JSON list of C-alpha atoms in Angstrom, two decimals:
[
{"chain": "A", "resi": 1, "resn": "MET", "atom": "CA", "xyz": [63.27, 85.72, 96.28]},
{"chain": "A", "resi": 2, "resn": "SER", "atom": "CA", "xyz": [62.73, 85.14, 100.09]},
{"chain": "A", "resi": 3, "resn": "ASP", "atom": "CA", "xyz": [61.54, 87.68, 102.77]},
{"chain": "A", "resi": 4, "resn": "PHE", "atom": "CA", "xyz": [64.31, 87.17, 104.39]},
{"chain": "A", "resi": 5, "resn": "ILE", "atom": "CA", "xyz": [66.67, 88.89, 101.09]},
{"chain": "A", "resi": 6, "resn": "ASN", "atom": "CA", "xyz": [64.50, 91.42, 100.38]},
{"chain": "A", "resi": 7, "resn": "LYS", "atom": "CA", "xyz": [64.07, 92.63, 104.02]},
{"chain": "A", "resi": 8, "resn": "LYS", "atom": "CA", "xyz": [67.95, 92.37, 104.57]},
{"chain": "A", "resi": 9, "resn": "VAL", "atom": "CA", "xyz": [69.73, 93.34, 100.49]},
{"chain": "A", "resi": 10, "resn": "ASP", "atom": "CA", "xyz": [66.43, 95.23, 98.99]},
{"chain": "A", "resi": 11, "resn": "VAL", "atom": "CA", "xyz": [66.87, 94.08, 95.95]},
{"chain": "A", "resi": 12, "resn": "GLN", "atom": "CA", "xyz": [64.29, 95.34, 94.34]},
{"chain": "A", "resi": 13, "resn": "ASN", "atom": "CA", "xyz": [64.78, 95.62, 90.91]},
{"chain": "A", "resi": 14, "resn": "PRO", "atom": "CA", "xyz": [66.04, 92.03, 89.43]},
{"chain": "A", "resi": 15, "resn": "ASP", "atom": "CA", "xyz": [67.17, 93.39, 86.34]},
{"chain": "A", "resi": 16, "resn": "SER", "atom": "CA", "xyz": [70.27, 95.30, 88.56]},
{"chain": "A", "resi": 17, "resn": "TYR", "atom": "CA", "xyz": [73.12, 94.49, 87.56]},
{"chain": "A", "resi": 18, "resn": "THR", "atom": "CA", "xyz": [75.13, 93.51, 90.69]},
{"chain": "A", "resi": 19, "resn": "VAL", "atom": "CA", "xyz": [73.93, 95.02, 94.43]},
{"chain": "A", "resi": 20, "resn": "HIS", "atom": "CA", "xyz": [76.22, 95.78, 97.39]},
{"chain": "A", "resi": 21, "resn": "LYS", "atom": "CA", "xyz": [74.84, 93.65, 100.40]},
{"chain": "A", "resi": 22, "resn": "HIS", "atom": "CA", "xyz": [73.59, 97.05, 102.25]},
{"chain": "A", "resi": 23, "resn": "GLY", "atom": "CA", "xyz": [72.33, 97.97, 98.55]},
{"chain": "A", "resi": 24, "resn": "GLU", "atom": "CA", "xyz": [74.70, 100.42, 98.05]},
{"chain": "A", "resi": 25, "resn": "GLN", "atom": "CA", "xyz": [75.06, 100.27, 93.84]},
{"chain": "A", "resi": 26, "resn": "SER", "atom": "CA", "xyz": [79.00, 101.07, 94.28]},
{"chain": "A", "resi": 27, "resn": "LYS", "atom": "CA", "xyz": [82.59, 99.42, 94.81]},
{"chain": "A", "resi": 28, "resn": "ALA", "atom": "CA", "xyz": [82.25, 97.85, 98.03]},
{"chain": "A", "resi": 29, "resn": "LYS", "atom": "CA", "xyz": [85.88, 96.62, 98.50]},
{"chain": "A", "resi": 30, "resn": "TYR", "atom": "CA", "xyz": [89.13, 97.44, 95.30]},
{"chain": "A", "resi": 31, "resn": "PHE", "atom": "CA", "xyz": [89.84, 94.40, 94.12]},
{"chain": "A", "resi": 32, "resn": "ASP", "atom": "CA", "xyz": [93.76, 94.27, 94.03]},
{"chain": "A", "resi": 33, "resn": "PRO", "atom": "CA", "xyz": [95.51, 90.80, 91.97]},
{"chain": "A", "resi": 34, "resn": "GLU", "atom": "CA", "xyz": [98.73, 90.37, 93.33]},
{"chain": "A", "resi": 35, "resn": "SER", "atom": "CA", "xyz": [97.10, 90.16, 96.95]},
{"chain": "A", "resi": 36, "resn": "MET", "atom": "CA", "xyz": [93.70, 89.04, 96.59]},
{"chain": "A", "resi": 37, "resn": "ASN", "atom": "CA", "xyz": [91.29, 86.06, 94.83]},
{"chain": "A", "resi": 38, "resn": "ILE", "atom": "CA", "xyz": [87.68, 86.11, 93.92]},
{"chain": "A", "resi": 39, "resn": "PHE", "atom": "CA", "xyz": [85.52, 84.31, 95.54]},
{"chain": "A", "resi": 40, "resn": "PHE", "atom": "CA", "xyz": [82.03, 82.56, 94.70]},
{"chain": "A", "resi": 41, "resn": "ILE", "atom": "CA", "xyz": [79.06, 81.76, 96.89]},
{"chain": "A", "resi": 42, "resn": "GLY", "atom": "CA", "xyz": [75.84, 80.59, 96.81]},
{"chain": "A", "resi": 43, "resn": "PRO", "atom": "CA", "xyz": [73.74, 77.16, 96.68]},
{"chain": "A", "resi": 44, "resn": "ARG", "atom": "CA", "xyz": [74.19, 74.41, 94.98]},
{"chain": "A", "resi": 45, "resn": "GLY", "atom": "CA", "xyz": [72.63, 74.99, 91.33]},
{"chain": "A", "resi": 46, "resn": "SER", "atom": "CA", "xyz": [73.55, 78.65, 91.41]},
{"chain": "A", "resi": 47, "resn": "GLY", "atom": "CA", "xyz": [75.98, 78.14, 88.88]},
{"chain": "A", "resi": 48, "resn": "LYS", "atom": "CA", "xyz": [79.35, 79.19, 90.55]},
{"chain": "A", "resi": 49, "resn": "THR", "atom": "CA", "xyz": [81.87, 77.36, 88.49]},
{"chain": "A", "resi": 50, "resn": "THR", "atom": "CA", "xyz": [80.39, 77.86, 85.24]},
{"chain": "A", "resi": 51, "resn": "LEU", "atom": "CA", "xyz": [80.56, 81.88, 86.70]},
{"chain": "A", "resi": 52, "resn": "ALA", "atom": "CA", "xyz": [84.14, 80.87, 87.84]},
{"chain": "A", "resi": 53, "resn": "SER", "atom": "CA", "xyz": [85.39, 79.37, 84.37]},
{"chain": "A", "resi": 54, "resn": "ARG", "atom": "CA", "xyz": [84.34, 82.68, 82.22]},
{"chain": "A", "resi": 55, "resn": "VAL", "atom": "CA", "xyz": [85.56, 85.01, 84.13]},
{"chain": "A", "resi": 56, "resn": "SER", "atom": "CA", "xyz": [89.34, 83.13, 84.60]},
{"chain": "A", "resi": 57, "resn": "ALA", "atom": "CA", "xyz": [89.45, 83.28, 81.36]},
{"chain": "A", "resi": 58, "resn": "GLU", "atom": "CA", "xyz": [88.51, 86.29, 80.75]},
{"chain": "A", "resi": 59, "resn": "LEU", "atom": "CA", "xyz": [91.24, 87.35, 83.78]},
{"chain": "A", "resi": 60, "resn": "ASN", "atom": "CA", "xyz": [94.14, 85.19, 82.28]},
{"chain": "A", "resi": 61, "resn": "ASN", "atom": "CA", "xyz": [93.88, 83.95, 86.00]},
{"chain": "A", "resi": 62, "resn": "THR", "atom": "CA", "xyz": [93.81, 80.56, 88.13]},
{"chain": "A", "resi": 63, "resn": "CYS", "atom": "CA", "xyz": [90.59, 78.90, 88.07]},
{"chain": "A", "resi": 64, "resn": "ILE", "atom": "CA", "xyz": [89.97, 76.34, 91.44]},
{"chain": "A", "resi": 65, "resn": "ASP", "atom": "CA", "xyz": [87.00, 74.93, 92.55]},
{"chain": "A", "resi": 66, "resn": "THR", "atom": "CA", "xyz": [86.94, 73.83, 96.14]},
{"chain": "A", "resi": 67, "resn": "ASP", "atom": "CA", "xyz": [84.89, 70.70, 95.85]},
{"chain": "A", "resi": 68, "resn": "ASP", "atom": "CA", "xyz": [86.86, 69.28, 93.14]},
{"chain": "A", "resi": 69, "resn": "LEU", "atom": "CA", "xyz": [90.49, 69.80, 94.95]},
{"chain": "A", "resi": 70, "resn": "VAL", "atom": "CA", "xyz": [88.41, 67.60, 98.16]},
{"chain": "A", "resi": 71, "resn": "THR", "atom": "CA", "xyz": [87.41, 65.04, 95.35]},
{"chain": "A", "resi": 72, "resn": "GLN", "atom": "CA", "xyz": [91.05, 64.85, 93.98]},
{"chain": "A", "resi": 73, "resn": "ARG", "atom": "CA", "xyz": [93.08, 65.23, 97.40]},
{"chain": "A", "resi": 74, "resn": "ALA", "atom": "CA", "xyz": [90.28, 61.93, 98.89]},
{"chain": "A", "resi": 75, "resn": "GLY", "atom": "CA", "xyz": [89.71, 60.49, 95.34]},
{"chain": "A", "resi": 76, "resn": "LYS", "atom": "CA", "xyz": [87.13, 59.77, 96.06]},
{"chain": "A", "resi": 77, "resn": "SER", "atom": "CA", "xyz": [83.50, 61.96, 95.42]},
{"chain": "A", "resi": 78, "resn": "VAL", "atom": "CA", "xyz": [81.69, 64.49, 97.62]},
{"chain": "A", "resi": 79, "resn": "ALA", "atom": "CA", "xyz": [79.06, 61.74, 98.06]},
{"chain": "A", "resi": 80, "resn": "GLU", "atom": "CA", "xyz": [81.84, 58.80, 98.97]},
{"chain": "A", "resi": 81, "resn": "ILE", "atom": "CA", "xyz": [83.17, 60.82, 101.91]},
{"chain": "A", "resi": 82, "resn": "VAL", "atom": "CA", "xyz": [80.39, 62.05, 103.27]},
{"chain": "A", "resi": 83, "resn": "SER", "atom": "CA", "xyz": [78.72, 58.09, 103.21]},
{"chain": "A", "resi": 84, "resn": "GLU", "atom": "CA", "xyz": [81.92, 56.62, 104.11]},
{"chain": "A", "resi": 85, "resn": "LYS", "atom": "CA", "xyz": [83.10, 59.77, 106.84]},
{"chain": "A", "resi": 86, "resn": "GLY", "atom": "CA", "xyz": [80.21, 62.35, 107.48]},
{"chain": "A", "resi": 87, "resn": "TRP", "atom": "CA", "xyz": [79.46, 65.75, 106.79]},
{"chain": "A", "resi": 88, "resn": "ASP", "atom": "CA", "xyz": [82.17, 66.44, 109.48]},
{"chain": "A", "resi": 89, "resn": "THR", "atom": "CA", "xyz": [85.14, 64.91, 107.56]},
{"chain": "A", "resi": 90, "resn": "PHE", "atom": "CA", "xyz": [84.17, 67.16, 104.77]},
{"chain": "A", "resi": 91, "resn": "ARG", "atom": "CA", "xyz": [84.14, 70.00, 106.36]},
{"chain": "A", "resi": 92, "resn": "LEU", "atom": "CA", "xyz": [87.25, 69.79, 107.78]},
{"chain": "A", "resi": 93, "resn": "MET", "atom": "CA", "xyz": [88.73, 68.80, 104.12]},
{"chain": "A", "resi": 94, "resn": "GLU", "atom": "CA", "xyz": [86.99, 71.95, 102.65]},
{"chain": "A", "resi": 95, "resn": "HIS", "atom": "CA", "xyz": [88.36, 74.33, 105.37]},
{"chain": "A", "resi": 96, "resn": "GLN", "atom": "CA", "xyz": [92.17, 72.62, 104.89]},
{"chain": "A", "resi": 97, "resn": "VAL", "atom": "CA", "xyz": [91.50, 72.83, 100.79]},
{"chain": "A", "resi": 98, "resn": "LEU", "atom": "CA", "xyz": [90.07, 76.73, 101.33]},
{"chain": "A", "resi": 99, "resn": "GLN", "atom": "CA", "xyz": [93.03, 77.38, 103.75]},
{"chain": "A", "resi": 100, "resn": "GLU", "atom": "CA", "xyz": [95.92, 76.49, 100.90]},
{"chain": "A", "resi": 101, "resn": "VAL", "atom": "CA", "xyz": [93.30, 78.62, 98.38]},
{"chain": "A", "resi": 102, "resn": "CYS", "atom": "CA", "xyz": [93.48, 82.02, 100.67]},
{"chain": "A", "resi": 103, "resn": "ALA", "atom": "CA", "xyz": [97.62, 80.99, 100.20]},
{"chain": "A", "resi": 104, "resn": "LYS", "atom": "CA", "xyz": [97.47, 81.99, 96.69]},
{"chain": "A", "resi": 105, "resn": "ASN", "atom": "CA", "xyz": [96.90, 85.09, 94.85]},
{"chain": "A", "resi": 106, "resn": "ASN", "atom": "CA", "xyz": [94.41, 85.86, 91.80]},
{"chain": "A", "resi": 107, "resn": "CYS", "atom": "CA", "xyz": [92.70, 83.16, 91.75]},
{"chain": "A", "resi": 108, "resn": "THR", "atom": "CA", "xyz": [89.30, 83.01, 90.91]},
{"chain": "A", "resi": 109, "resn": "VAL", "atom": "CA", "xyz": [87.53, 80.55, 93.24]},
{"chain": "A", "resi": 110, "resn": "ALA", "atom": "CA", "xyz": [83.92, 78.07, 93.06]},
{"chain": "A", "resi": 111, "resn": "THR", "atom": "CA", "xyz": [83.33, 76.98, 96.50]},
{"chain": "A", "resi": 112, "resn": "GLY", "atom": "CA", "xyz": [81.20, 74.57, 97.24]},
{"chain": "A", "resi": 113, "resn": "GLY", "atom": "CA", "xyz": [77.65, 75.52, 98.71]},
{"chain": "A", "resi": 114, "resn": "GLY", "atom": "CA", "xyz": [78.36, 75.02, 102.43]},
{"chain": "A", "resi": 115, "resn": "ILE", "atom": "CA", "xyz": [81.61, 76.67, 102.53]},
{"chain": "A", "resi": 116, "resn": "VAL", "atom": "CA", "xyz": [79.87, 79.42, 104.55]},
{"chain": "A", "resi": 117, "resn": "LEU", "atom": "CA", "xyz": [79.36, 77.26, 106.95]},
{"chain": "A", "resi": 118, "resn": "LEU", "atom": "CA", "xyz": [82.40, 77.48, 109.27]},
{"chain": "A", "resi": 119, "resn": "PRO", "atom": "CA", "xyz": [82.80, 80.74, 110.88]},
{"chain": "A", "resi": 120, "resn": "GLU", "atom": "CA", "xyz": [86.51, 79.57, 110.70]},
{"chain": "A", "resi": 121, "resn": "ASN", "atom": "CA", "xyz": [85.96, 79.56, 106.45]},
{"chain": "A", "resi": 122, "resn": "ARG", "atom": "CA", "xyz": [83.95, 83.14, 107.09]},
{"chain": "A", "resi": 123, "resn": "GLU", "atom": "CA", "xyz": [87.11, 84.77, 108.11]},
{"chain": "A", "resi": 124, "resn": "LEU", "atom": "CA", "xyz": [88.87, 83.03, 105.47]},
{"chain": "A", "resi": 125, "resn": "LEU", "atom": "CA", "xyz": [86.95, 84.44, 102.92]},
{"chain": "A", "resi": 126, "resn": "LYS", "atom": "CA", "xyz": [86.68, 88.32, 103.76]},
{"chain": "A", "resi": 127, "resn": "GLN", "atom": "CA", "xyz": [89.92, 88.61, 104.63]},
{"chain": "A", "resi": 128, "resn": "SER", "atom": "CA", "xyz": [91.46, 87.10, 101.54]},
{"chain": "A", "resi": 129, "resn": "GLY", "atom": "CA", "xyz": [89.64, 89.06, 98.17]},
{"chain": "A", "resi": 130, "resn": "ILE", "atom": "CA", "xyz": [86.33, 89.40, 96.73]},
{"chain": "A", "resi": 131, "resn": "VAL", "atom": "CA", "xyz": [83.71, 87.95, 97.48]},
{"chain": "A", "resi": 132, "resn": "PHE", "atom": "CA", "xyz": [80.24, 87.56, 95.03]},
{"chain": "A", "resi": 133, "resn": "TYR", "atom": "CA", "xyz": [77.60, 85.94, 95.28]},
{"chain": "A", "resi": 134, "resn": "LEU", "atom": "CA", "xyz": [75.30, 85.03, 93.59]},
{"chain": "A", "resi": 135, "resn": "ILE", "atom": "CA", "xyz": [71.73, 84.65, 94.49]},
{"chain": "A", "resi": 136, "resn": "ALA", "atom": "CA", "xyz": [68.87, 82.01, 93.53]},
{"chain": "A", "resi": 137, "resn": "ASP", "atom": "CA", "xyz": [65.45, 81.33, 95.29]},
{"chain": "A", "resi": 138, "resn": "ALA", "atom": "CA", "xyz": [64.07, 77.79, 95.56]},
{"chain": "A", "resi": 139, "resn": "GLU", "atom": "CA", "xyz": [62.23, 77.64, 92.55]},
{"chain": "A", "resi": 140, "resn": "ILE", "atom": "CA", "xyz": [65.18, 78.51, 90.17]},
{"chain": "A", "resi": 141, "resn": "LEU", "atom": "CA", "xyz": [67.67, 76.44, 91.41]},
{"chain": "A", "resi": 142, "resn": "TYR", "atom": "CA", "xyz": [64.89, 73.80, 91.43]},
{"chain": "A", "resi": 143, "resn": "ALA", "atom": "CA", "xyz": [64.48, 73.58, 88.09]},
{"chain": "A", "resi": 144, "resn": "ARG", "atom": "CA", "xyz": [67.67, 73.51, 87.55]},
{"chain": "A", "resi": 145, "resn": "LEU", "atom": "CA", "xyz": [68.72, 70.25, 89.90]},
{"chain": "A", "resi": 146, "resn": "LYS", "atom": "CA", "xyz": [65.84, 68.52, 89.04]},
{"chain": "A", "resi": 147, "resn": "ASP", "atom": "CA", "xyz": [67.08, 66.86, 87.06]},
{"chain": "A", "resi": 148, "resn": "LYS", "atom": "CA", "xyz": [70.17, 65.47, 88.31]},
{"chain": "A", "resi": 149, "resn": "GLU", "atom": "CA", "xyz": [68.21, 64.11, 91.64]},
{"chain": "A", "resi": 150, "resn": "ASP", "atom": "CA", "xyz": [70.00, 61.14, 91.00]},
{"chain": "A", "resi": 151, "resn": "ASP", "atom": "CA", "xyz": [73.51, 62.73, 90.38]},
{"chain": "A", "resi": 152, "resn": "ASN", "atom": "CA", "xyz": [75.60, 59.95, 93.02]},
{"chain": "A", "resi": 153, "resn": "ALA", "atom": "CA", "xyz": [78.55, 61.88, 93.39]},
{"chain": "A", "resi": 154, "resn": "ARG", "atom": "CA", "xyz": [76.62, 65.29, 95.19]},
{"chain": "A", "resi": 155, "resn": "PRO", "atom": "CA", "xyz": [74.63, 64.08, 98.69]},
{"chain": "A", "resi": 156, "resn": "GLY", "atom": "CA", "xyz": [71.63, 65.28, 99.10]},
{"chain": "A", "resi": 157, "resn": "LEU", "atom": "CA", "xyz": [71.37, 67.29, 102.76]},
{"chain": "A", "resi": 158, "resn": "SER", "atom": "CA", "xyz": [69.02, 65.58, 103.81]},
{"chain": "A", "resi": 159, "resn": "ASP", "atom": "CA", "xyz": [65.70, 63.18, 103.47]},
{"chain": "A", "resi": 160, "resn": "LEU", "atom": "CA", "xyz": [63.17, 65.39, 102.30]},
{"chain": "A", "resi": 161, "resn": "PRO", "atom": "CA", "xyz": [62.32, 65.82, 98.74]},
{"chain": "A", "resi": 162, "resn": "LEU", "atom": "CA", "xyz": [64.33, 68.33, 97.03]},
{"chain": "A", "resi": 163, "resn": "LYS", "atom": "CA", "xyz": [62.18, 71.41, 96.58]},
{"chain": "A", "resi": 164, "resn": "GLU", "atom": "CA", "xyz": [61.88, 71.47, 100.12]},
{"chain": "A", "resi": 165, "resn": "GLU", "atom": "CA", "xyz": [65.00, 70.99, 101.21]},
{"chain": "A", "resi": 166, "resn": "LEU", "atom": "CA", "xyz": [66.55, 74.12, 98.29]},
{"chain": "A", "resi": 167, "resn": "GLY", "atom": "CA", "xyz": [64.08, 75.77, 100.34]},
{"chain": "A", "resi": 168, "resn": "GLN", "atom": "CA", "xyz": [65.03, 75.04, 104.07]},
{"chain": "A", "resi": 169, "resn": "THR", "atom": "CA", "xyz": [68.52, 75.23, 103.14]},
{"chain": "A", "resi": 170, "resn": "LEU", "atom": "CA", "xyz": [68.69, 78.22, 101.62]},
{"chain": "A", "resi": 171, "resn": "MET", "atom": "CA", "xyz": [66.72, 79.60, 104.88]},
{"chain": "A", "resi": 172, "resn": "GLN", "atom": "CA", "xyz": [69.54, 78.40, 106.99]},
{"chain": "A", "resi": 173, "resn": "ARG", "atom": "CA", "xyz": [72.22, 79.69, 105.44]},
{"chain": "A", "resi": 174, "resn": "GLU", "atom": "CA", "xyz": [71.30, 83.71, 104.13]},
{"chain": "A", "resi": 175, "resn": "GLY", "atom": "CA", "xyz": [72.40, 85.00, 106.69]},
{"chain": "A", "resi": 176, "resn": "LEU", "atom": "CA", "xyz": [76.69, 83.67, 106.54]},
{"chain": "A", "resi": 177, "resn": "TYR", "atom": "CA", "xyz": [76.17, 83.93, 103.25]},
{"chain": "A", "resi": 178, "resn": "LEU", "atom": "CA", "xyz": [75.55, 87.70, 103.35]},
{"chain": "A", "resi": 179, "resn": "GLU", "atom": "CA", "xyz": [78.36, 87.59, 105.96]},
{"chain": "A", "resi": 180, "resn": "VAL", "atom": "CA", "xyz": [80.87, 87.63, 103.90]},
{"chain": "A", "resi": 181, "resn": "THR", "atom": "CA", "xyz": [79.15, 89.16, 100.48]},
{"chain": "A", "resi": 182, "resn": "HIS", "atom": "CA", "xyz": [80.78, 91.95, 99.10]},
{"chain": "A", "resi": 183, "resn": "PHE", "atom": "CA", "xyz": [78.42, 91.76, 96.07]},
{"chain": "A", "resi": 184, "resn": "ILE", "atom": "CA", "xyz": [75.31, 90.18, 94.99]},
{"chain": "A", "resi": 185, "resn": "LEU", "atom": "CA", "xyz": [74.37, 88.75, 91.49]},
{"chain": "A", "resi": 186, "resn": "GLN", "atom": "CA", "xyz": [71.64, 87.37, 89.98]},
{"chain": "A", "resi": 187, "resn": "ALA", "atom": "CA", "xyz": [72.00, 83.76, 89.21]},
{"chain": "A", "resi": 188, "resn": "SER", "atom": "CA", "xyz": [69.00, 83.52, 86.85]},
{"chain": "A", "resi": 189, "resn": "LYS", "atom": "CA", "xyz": [70.93, 86.02, 85.00]},
{"chain": "A", "resi": 190, "resn": "ASP", "atom": "CA", "xyz": [72.83, 85.18, 81.85]},
{"chain": "A", "resi": 191, "resn": "THR", "atom": "CA", "xyz": [76.25, 83.96, 82.43]},
{"chain": "A", "resi": 192, "resn": "TYR", "atom": "CA", "xyz": [77.74, 86.54, 79.26]},
{"chain": "A", "resi": 193, "resn": "ASP", "atom": "CA", "xyz": [75.52, 88.89, 80.92]},
{"chain": "A", "resi": 194, "resn": "LEU", "atom": "CA", "xyz": [77.20, 88.07, 85.32]},
{"chain": "A", "resi": 195, "resn": "VAL", "atom": "CA", "xyz": [80.69, 87.89, 83.59]},
{"chain": "A", "resi": 196, "resn": "GLN", "atom": "CA", "xyz": [80.86, 91.84, 82.45]},
{"chain": "A", "resi": 197, "resn": "ASP", "atom": "CA", "xyz": [79.07, 92.60, 86.33]},
{"chain": "A", "resi": 198, "resn": "VAL", "atom": "CA", "xyz": [82.01, 91.35, 87.92]},
{"chain": "A", "resi": 199, "resn": "LEU", "atom": "CA", "xyz": [84.37, 92.56, 85.78]},
{"chain": "A", "resi": 200, "resn": "SER", "atom": "CA", "xyz": [82.53, 95.60, 86.00]},
{"chain": "A", "resi": 201, "resn": "ASN", "atom": "CA", "xyz": [83.04, 95.10, 89.70]},
{"chain": "A", "resi": 202, "resn": "LEU", "atom": "CA", "xyz": [86.37, 94.11, 90.03]}
]
């Protein structure tokens, strides 16, 4: 875990089930399914899609993956969108999808790793539900993603080797993730345990 996270969040116990962004182990926000959604944010490889699917199944609500919605609308993979039209176009499409999702309620939503880059998206997330940040260091992410480096559906964010890119991206985005976070979850934990952590904070 980076020094930035340790200083800002004081995540001292990796076995802790959940940590509020100010280090408090208490509910940060009451979840009302009639007017709110559950959002999972975090870097690629942190397990957002898997966890969203499992939590949605437990709650019997609608599961949404913003990347999937973007690619469905475009009829192209993220890599194809970025290659043909650039990251700015993808981010605009992602923003439009998030607006639509935030107009709904009682959904469990897995977001793209860079969704927090736009200030407008951060406001939407904060206003539209309860946000769980799946925190992971670059080593964990690299272990999960190293065998997918040739995945043409997922474009790299830079020309750096994967491990270096992951570290750099975390440094750039950690503050943005924390800005919108209500609860932090340890991405290294077993999915079953993470589901229980989420449910216990709703």
